[in-house]
Coordinates of C-alpha atoms in Angstrom, one line a residue:
X1 CA -18.2 -3.0 -27.8
X2 CA -21.0 -1.6 -25.6
X3 CA -20.9 -2.3 -21.9
X4 CA -23.5 -4.5 -20.4
X5 CA -26.4 -2.9 -18.6
X6 CA -26.1 -5.4 -15.7
X7 CA -22.5 -5.3 -14.4
X8 CA -23.3 -8.0 -11.8
X9 CA -23.3 -10.6 -14.5
X10 CA -20.9 -9.1 -17.0
X11 CA -17.7 -11.0 -17.7
X12 CA -14.6 -9.0 -16.8
X13 CA -13.3 -9.9 -20.3
X14 CA -15.7 -7.3 -21.6
X15 CA -14.2 -4.7 -19.4
X16 CA -10.5 -5.1 -20.1
X17 CA -9.8 -5.4 -23.8
X18 CA -6.3 -6.0 -25.1
X19 CA -5.5 -6.0 -28.8
X20 CA -1.8 -6.8 -29.2
X21 CA -1.9 -6.4 -33.0
X22 CA -3.5 -3.0 -32.8
X23 CA -1.3 -2.0 -29.8
X24 CA -4.3 -1.1 -27.7
X25 CA -5.3 -1.8 -24.1
X26 CA -8.6 -0.4 -23.0
X27 CA -10.6 -0.3 -19.8
X28 CA -14.4 0.1 -19.7
X29 CA -15.1 3.0 -17.5
X30 CA -18.0 1.2 -15.9
X31 CA -15.4 -0.5 -13.7
X32 CA -14.6 2.8 -12.0
X33 CA -18.1 4.1 -11.3
X34 CA -20.4 1.1 -10.8
X35 CA -21.4 0.0 -7.3
X36 CA -22.1 -3.5 -8.5
X37 CA -18.5 -3.7 -9.7
X38 CA -17.3 -2.5 -6.4
X39 CA -19.3 -5.2 -4.6
X40 CA -17.7 -7.8 -6.8
X41 CA -14.3 -6.4 -6.1
X42 CA -14.7 -6.6 -2.4
X43 CA -15.5 -10.3 -2.7
X44 CA -13.2 -11.4 -5.5
X45 CA -10.2 -9.1 -4.9
X46 CA -10.2 -8.0 -1.3
X47 CA -11.8 -11.2 -0.2
X48 CA -9.2 -13.5 -1.9
X49 CA -5.9 -11.6 -1.9
X50 CA -3.3 -11.1 0.8
X51 CA -3.8 -7.6 2.3
X52 CA -1.3 -5.6 4.2
X53 CA -2.0 -4.9 7.9
X54 CA 1.0 -3.4 9.5
X55 CA 4.7 -3.5 10.4
X56 CA 6.1 -5.4 13.3
X57 CA 7.8 -2.3 14.7
X58 CA 4.3 -0.7 15.3
X59 CA 3.6 -3.1 18.2
X60 CA 7.0 -3.7 19.8
X61 CA 5.9 -4.4 23.4
X62 CA 3.5 -7.0 24.8
X63 CA 0.1 -5.5 24.9
X64 CA 0.7 -3.0 22.1
X65 CA -2.1 -2.9 19.6
X66 CA -3.4 -1.1 16.5
X67 CA -7.0 -1.2 15.4
X68 CA -7.3 -1.1 11.6
X69 CA -9.8 -1.6 8.8
X70 CA -8.4 -3.9 6.2
X71 CA -10.5 -4.8 3.1
X72 CA -13.4 -3.1 5.0
X73 CA -13.1 -5.6 7.9
X74 CA -12.2 -4.3 11.3
X75 CA -9.1 -5.9 12.7
X76 CA -6.8 -5.7 15.8
X77 CA -3.1 -6.1 15.3
X78 CA -2.0 -7.1 18.8
X79 CA 1.2 -8.1 20.5
X80 CA 0.2 -10.8 23.0
X81 CA 1.7 -11.2 26.4
X82 CA 2.7 -14.6 25.3
X83 CA 5.1 -12.9 22.8
X84 CA 3.2 -13.7 19.6
X85 CA 2.0 -10.9 17.3
X86 CA -1.6 -11.7 16.0
X87 CA -4.2 -10.3 13.8
X88 CA -7.7 -10.7 15.3
X89 CA -11.2 -9.8 14.1
X90 CA -12.4 -6.7 16.0
X91 CA -15.8 -8.2 16.7
X92 CA -17.2 -9.5 20.0
X93 CA -18.2 -13.1 19.7
X94 CA -21.4 -12.3 21.6
X95 CA -23.3 -9.8 19.5
X96 CA -20.7 -8.5 17.1
X97 CA -19.8 -5.1 18.6
X98 CA -16.4 -3.7 18.1
X99 CA -14.2 -4.8 21.0
X100 CA -11.5 -2.2 20.4
X101 CA -12.9 1.3 19.8
X102 CA -9.6 3.3 19.9
X103 CA -7.0 3.3 17.2
X104 CA -4.0 2.2 19.3
X105 CA -2.6 1.7 22.7
X106 CA -1.3 -1.0 25.1
X107 CA -3.7 -3.4 27.0
X108 CA -3.5 -6.7 28.8
X109 CA -7.1 -7.2 27.8
X110 CA -10.1 -5.6 26.2
X111 CA -13.7 -5.5 27.3
X112 CA -16.7 -5.1 24.9
X113 CA -18.6 -2.0 26.1
X114 CA -22.0 -3.6 25.3
X115 CA -22.2 -6.6 27.6
X116 CA -18.6 -6.6 29.0
X117 CA -17.3 -9.8 27.5
X118 CA -13.6 -9.5 28.1
X119 CA -10.7 -10.9 26.0
X120 CA -7.0 -11.1 26.9
X121 CA -4.1 -10.1 24.6
X122 CA -4.1 -13.6 23.0
X123 CA -7.7 -13.2 22.0
X124 CA -9.0 -15.7 24.5
X125 CA -12.3 -15.0 26.3
X126 CA -11.6 -14.7 30.0
X127 CA -14.6 -12.8 31.3
X128 CA -18.3 -13.2 30.9
X129 CA -20.6 -11.4 33.4
X130 CA -23.3 -13.8 34.7
X131 CA -21.8 -16.8 32.8
X132 CA -24.0 -19.1 34.9
X133 CA -26.8 -18.0 32.5
X134 CA -25.3 -20.1 29.8
X135 CA -25.5 -23.5 31.4
X136 CA -22.9 -26.3 31.7
X137 CA -22.3 -26.7 27.9
X138 CA -21.1 -23.1 27.4
X139 CA -17.5 -23.5 26.0
X140 CA -15.6 -20.3 26.9
X141 CA -12.5 -21.7 25.2
X142 CA -14.3 -21.8 21.8
X143 CA -15.5 -18.2 22.1
X144 CA -12.3 -16.2 21.8
X145 CA -11.7 -13.6 19.2
X146 CA -11.2 -15.2 15.8
X147 CA -8.3 -14.6 13.4
X148 CA -8.5 -14.4 9.6
X149 CA -7.9 -17.8 7.9
X150 CA -4.3 -16.8 6.9
X151 CA -1.9 -14.5 8.7
X152 CA 1.8 -14.2 7.9
X153 CA 4.6 -11.8 7.6
X154 CA 7.5 -11.2 5.3
X155 CA 10.5 -9.3 6.6
X156 CA 8.3 -7.8 9.3
X157 CA 5.5 -6.7 7.0
X158 CA 2.3 -8.4 8.2
X159 CA -0.5 -9.5 5.9
X160 CA -3.8 -11.3 6.2
X161 CA -5.9 -13.2 3.7
X162 CA -9.6 -14.0 4.1
X163 CA -9.5 -16.9 1.7
X164 CA -8.5 -20.2 3.5
X165 CA -7.6 -21.7 0.1
X166 CA -5.2 -19.0 -1.0
X167 CA -1.5 -19.7 -1.7
X168 CA 1.1 -18.8 0.9
X169 CA 2.3 -15.3 1.3
X170 CA 5.8 -15.8 -0.1
X171 CA 4.3 -17.4 -3.2
X172 CA 1.7 -14.7 -3.5
X173 CA 4.4 -11.9 -3.3
X174 CA 6.2 -13.3 -6.3
X175 CA 8.7 -10.7 -7.6
X176 CA 7.5 -8.1 -5.1
X177 CA 9.4 -9.9 -2.4
X178 CA 12.7 -8.8 -4.0
X179 CA 11.6 -5.1 -3.7
X180 CA 10.5 -5.5 -0.1
X181 CA 14.0 -6.9 0.5
X182 CA 15.4 -3.7 -0.9
X183 CA 13.6 -1.8 1.8
X184 CA 14.2 -4.2 4.6
X185 CA 18.0 -4.4 3.8
X186 CA 18.4 -0.6 4.3
X187 CA 19.0 -1.2 8.0
X188 CA 19.1 -3.9 10.6
X189 CA 16.4 -2.2 12.6
X190 CA 13.6 -0.3 10.8
X191 CA 10.7 1.3 12.6
X192 CA 7.5 3.0 11.6
X193 CA 7.7 6.6 12.8
X194 CA 4.9 7.3 15.4
X195 CA 1.9 9.0 13.8
X196 CA 0.1 8.5 10.6
X197 CA -1.6 10.5 7.8
X198 CA -5.2 9.6 7.1
X199 CA -7.2 11.1 4.3
X200 CA -9.7 10.2 1.6
X201 CA -10.6 11.0 -1.9
X202 CA -13.9 11.0 -3.8
X203 CA -12.6 8.7 -6.5
X204 CA -12.3 5.0 -7.2
X205 CA -9.5 3.1 -5.5
X206 CA -8.1 1.8 -8.8
X207 CA -7.4 5.4 -9.9
X208 CA -5.1 5.8 -6.8
X209 CA -3.3 2.6 -7.7
X210 CA -2.8 3.8 -11.3
X211 CA -1.5 7.2 -10.1
X212 CA 0.9 5.6 -7.6
X213 CA 2.6 3.7 -10.5
X214 CA 2.4 6.4 -13.1
X215 CA 5.7 8.0 -14.1
X216 CA 4.1 9.8 -17.0
X217 CA 2.4 12.4 -14.8
X218 CA 5.4 13.5 -12.7
X219 CA 6.6 16.6 -14.6
X220 CA 3.3 18.0 -15.8
X221 CA 1.3 17.4 -12.6
X222 CA 4.0 18.2 -10.0
X223 CA 5.5 21.2 -11.7
X224 CA 5.3 23.2 -8.5
X225 CA 7.3 20.7 -6.5
X226 CA 10.0 20.3 -9.1
X227 CA 10.3 24.1 -9.5
X228 CA 10.6 24.3 -5.7
X229 CA 13.3 21.6 -5.7
X230 CA 15.3 23.3 -8.5
X231 CA 15.2 26.6 -6.7
X232 CA 16.2 25.1 -3.4
X233 CA 18.9 22.7 -4.5
X234 CA 19.4 23.1 -8.3
X235 CA 18.2 19.6 -8.9
X236 CA 15.9 18.6 -11.7
X237 CA 14.0 15.5 -12.8
X238 CA 14.7 14.5 -16.4
X239 CA 12.0 12.4 -18.0
X240 CA 14.8 10.8 -20.1
X241 CA 16.8 9.7 -17.1
X242 CA 17.2 5.9 -16.6
X243 CA 13.8 4.6 -15.6
X244 CA 12.2 1.2 -15.6
X245 CA 8.7 -0.4 -15.2
X246 CA 8.4 -4.0 -14.3
X247 CA 5.5 -6.5 -14.0
X248 CA 6.4 -8.6 -10.8
X249 CA 3.6 -11.2 -11.2
X250 CA 0.3 -11.6 -9.4
X251 CA -0.7 -8.0 -10.2
X252 CA 2.3 -6.6 -8.4
X253 CA 4.4 -4.0 -10.2
X254 CA 7.1 -1.4 -9.7
X255 CA 8.6 1.7 -11.3
X256 CA 12.2 2.7 -10.7
X257 CA 13.5 6.2 -11.2
X258 CA 16.7 8.0 -10.5
X259 CA 15.3 11.1 -8.8
X260 CA 16.8 14.4 -7.7
X261 CA 15.9 14.1 -4.0
X262 CA 17.9 13.2 -1.0
X263 CA 17.7 9.6 0.4
X264 CA 18.8 9.6 4.1
X265 CA 19.8 5.9 3.7
X266 CA 22.5 6.6 1.2
X267 CA 22.2 9.7 -1.1
X268 CA 23.2 13.0 0.3
X269 CA 22.0 16.3 -1.1
X270 CA 22.1 19.8 0.5
X271 CA 18.6 19.3 1.9
X272 CA 20.1 16.9 4.5
X273 CA 22.5 19.5 5.8
X274 CA 26.3 19.6 5.3
X275 CA 26.9 18.3 8.8
X276 CA 24.9 15.1 8.0
X277 CA 26.9 14.3 4.9
X278 CA 29.6 12.1 6.5
X279 CA 27.0 9.8 8.1
X280 CA 24.9 9.5 4.9
X281 CA 28.0 8.7 2.9
X282 CA 29.2 6.3 5.6
X283 CA 25.9 4.5 5.4
X284 CA 26.3 4.0 1.7
X285 CA 29.8 2.6 2.2
X286 CA 28.3 0.2 4.8
X287 CA 25.8 -1.0 2.2
X288 CA 28.6 -1.5 -0.3
X289 CA 30.6 -3.6 2.1
X290 CA 27.7 -5.7 3.1
X291 CA 26.0 -6.3 -0.2
X292 CA 28.4 -5.3 -3.0
X293 CA 28.3 -2.1 -5.1
X294 CA 25.6 -3.2 -7.5
X295 CA 23.1 -4.1 -4.8
X296 CA 24.1 -1.2 -2.7
X297 CA 23.2 1.1 -5.6
X298 CA 19.8 -0.6 -5.9
X299 CA 19.1 -0.3 -2.2
X300 CA 20.4 3.2 -1.7
X301 CA 20.4 5.2 -4.9
X302 CA 17.4 3.9 -6.9
X303 CA 13.9 5.4 -6.2
X304 CA 11.0 3.0 -6.4
X305 CA 7.2 3.0 -6.2
X306 CA 6.0 -0.6 -5.5
X307 CA 2.5 -2.0 -5.7
X308 CA 1.8 -5.1 -3.7
X309 CA -1.6 -6.0 -5.2
X310 CA -4.1 -4.8 -4.3
X311 CA -3.9 -2.5 -1.3
X312 CA -0.2 -1.7 -0.5
X313 CA 2.0 1.0 -2.0
X314 CA 5.6 1.3 -0.8
X315 CA 7.1 4.6 -2.0
X316 CA 10.9 4.2 -1.5
X317 CA 12.1 7.6 -2.7
X318 CA 13.2 10.4 -0.4
X319 CA 12.3 8.0 2.4
X320 CA 10.2 5.0 2.8
X321 CA 6.4 5.6 2.9
X322 CA 3.9 2.8 3.4
X323 CA 0.5 3.5 2.0
X324 CA -2.6 1.4 2.3
X325 CA -5.7 1.7 0.2
X326 CA -9.2 1.0 1.6
X327 CA -12.1 1.3 -0.9
X328 CA -15.4 2.2 0.8
X329 CA -17.5 2.8 -2.4
X330 CA -17.1 2.9 -6.1
X331 CA -16.4 6.6 -5.8
X332 CA -14.7 6.9 -2.4
X333 CA -11.4 5.7 -1.1
X334 CA -9.5 6.0 2.2
X335 CA -5.7 6.2 2.3
X336 CA -3.5 5.7 5.4
X337 CA 0.3 6.3 5.3
X338 CA 3.3 5.9 7.6
X339 CA 7.0 6.7 7.3
X340 CA 9.4 3.9 7.8
X341 CA 12.9 4.8 9.0
X342 CA 16.1 3.5 10.6
X343 CA 15.6 3.0 14.4
X344 CA 18.0 5.2 16.4
X345 CA 18.6 7.6 13.6
X346 CA 20.2 10.9 14.3
X347 CA 17.4 13.3 15.4
X348 CA 18.4 16.0 12.9
X349 CA 18.6 13.5 10.1
X350 CA 15.2 12.1 11.1
X351 CA 13.7 15.6 11.1
X352 CA 15.0 16.3 7.7
X353 CA 13.8 13.0 6.4
X354 CA 10.3 13.7 7.7
X355 CA 10.4 17.3 6.3
X356 CA 11.2 16.0 2.9
X357 CA 8.5 13.4 3.1
X358 CA 5.8 15.8 4.2
X359 CA 6.8 18.4 1.6
X360 CA 6.2 15.9 -1.2
X361 CA 4.0 13.1 0.0
X362 CA 2.1 14.6 2.9
X363 CA -1.6 15.2 2.4
X364 CA -0.9 19.0 2.6
X365 CA 2.4 18.7 0.7
X366 CA 3.3 19.8 -2.8
X367 CA 2.5 16.5 -4.6
X368 CA -0.2 14.5 -2.9
X369 CA -2.9 17.2 -3.2
X370 CA -2.1 17.2 -7.0
X371 CA -2.6 13.4 -7.1
X372 CA -5.9 13.5 -5.3
X373 CA -7.2 16.3 -7.4
X374 CA -6.2 14.4 -10.5
X375 CA -8.0 11.3 -9.3
X376 CA -11.1 13.2 -8.4
X377 CA -11.0 15.1 -11.7
X378 CA -10.9 11.7 -13.4
X379 CA -13.9 10.5 -11.3
X380 CA -15.9 13.6 -12.3
X381 CA -15.1 13.1 -15.9
X382 CA -16.1 9.4 -15.7
X383 CA -19.7 10.5 -15.5
X384 CA -19.5 10.6 -19.3
X385 CA -19.0 6.8 -19.3
X386 CA -22.4 6.0 -20.9
X387 CA -21.2 8.0 -23.9
X388 CA -17.3 8.0 -23.6
X389 CA -16.9 4.3 -22.9
X390 CA -13.2 3.5 -22.8
X391 CA -10.0 4.7 -21.0
X392 CA -6.7 4.0 -22.8
X393 CA -3.8 2.3 -21.1
X394 CA -1.7 1.5 -24.2
X395 CA 1.4 3.6 -23.7
X396 CA 4.5 1.5 -24.2
X397 CA 2.7 -1.6 -25.5
X398 CA 5.0 -1.7 -28.6
X399 CA 8.0 -2.0 -26.2
X400 CA 6.3 -4.6 -23.9
X401 CA 5.4 -7.0 -26.7
X402 CA 8.7 -6.6 -28.5
X403 CA 10.5 -7.7 -25.4
X404 CA 12.1 -4.3 -24.9
X405 CA 12.5 -2.7 -21.5
X406 CA 9.5 -0.6 -20.4
X407 CA 10.1 2.9 -19.0
X408 CA 8.5 4.3 -15.9
X409 CA 6.5 6.7 -18.1
X410 CA 5.0 3.7 -19.9
X411 CA 1.8 1.9 -18.7
X412 CA 3.0 -1.7 -18.5
X413 CA 2.7 -1.5 -14.7
X414 CA -1.0 -0.5 -14.9
X415 CA -1.6 -3.2 -17.4
X416 CA -0.1 -5.8 -15.0
X417 CA -2.6 -4.5 -12.4
X418 CA -5.6 -4.6 -14.7
X419 CA -4.8 -8.1 -16.0
X420 CA -4.7 -9.5 -12.5
X421 CA -7.9 -7.6 -11.6
X422 CA -9.6 -9.1 -14.6
X423 CA -8.5 -12.6 -13.8
X424 CA -9.9 -12.4 -10.3
X425 CA -13.3 -11.0 -11.3
X426 CA -13.8 -13.8 -13.8

């Protein structure tokens, strides 16, 4: 099959081709390099799906705010002085300028620098210089900052949807909600650690999604990290350890691995320090008492990478890392990430948690640069798309369609993503 020369009008059925009998699942590489495809995605995927904005702990006090781009739309995540947490469009109702031009802070109100229209922390317009120039019919109450059509949160994770006809958040999350629960149940009081990592890659956003769910690349690509881990603690990752990949519905997916690294919530290794061992083991016992041994093991001892389609990755491995994906062009993507931890955590345990996170997942760590290089190498190789048309995502199809469990090194999780992507673009 030859890809269409006009991707604006091409059916996505031509781009994602699954042949169960042959055991093949192929992706037309046009979908990863074409700007017209990117424009369709921004309307059909990012314009219709629920997108992650932030965690409630990031704006704990009235007036606290974060300014963020979500789906390439500028938003303000703001804790109003009336007690409500809101998501507002970061755009003055007068001429459209950004109202908030700093990434975070605390404010009772914000004033647009252009003409000084001023809004309070609920988004209401409460100041217009020279408002007599608008006459008696000017309705200030109707000119406050607007909110996206749908805003909701699940277990403290806030999402927005720009499609007023979309299903509710809980319905949308489908099976992914269960895995968010496994994060939220780690402690009664979780908080995003102050500070964030922000970086970008010269590659398509879907390559980053694939990489985030790909258990097949761990040993060959991250050899340096696992050598370091083995030399430091004597721990190794065995590809044949119990692993699992699951399609959670609506494009969401997860891989579960029993890894060799420490988990401050419940799994002690020497990296956490001998003096921290009692409190880590006590935490695990607390989980057992609260949830039972089977669920405690899922919460505390199983490592997971979760995709909430399309823009949220939760890496729950040596700690919890929240990553958001913001596509800016067919060949460019921005990534933001934060660490989520137990509030009031022992300072030494917190430091060791962050050290482990930065060593593996930080943008200058031993793994993330590998991942970004791999994605950018793929993007460079995709320049051959006119001649080398297809990418293969067939690994494990024989297990999937035989009803057998899929392993994390399979590609069921990527197929779940691409099937949902295809359905939205058509």
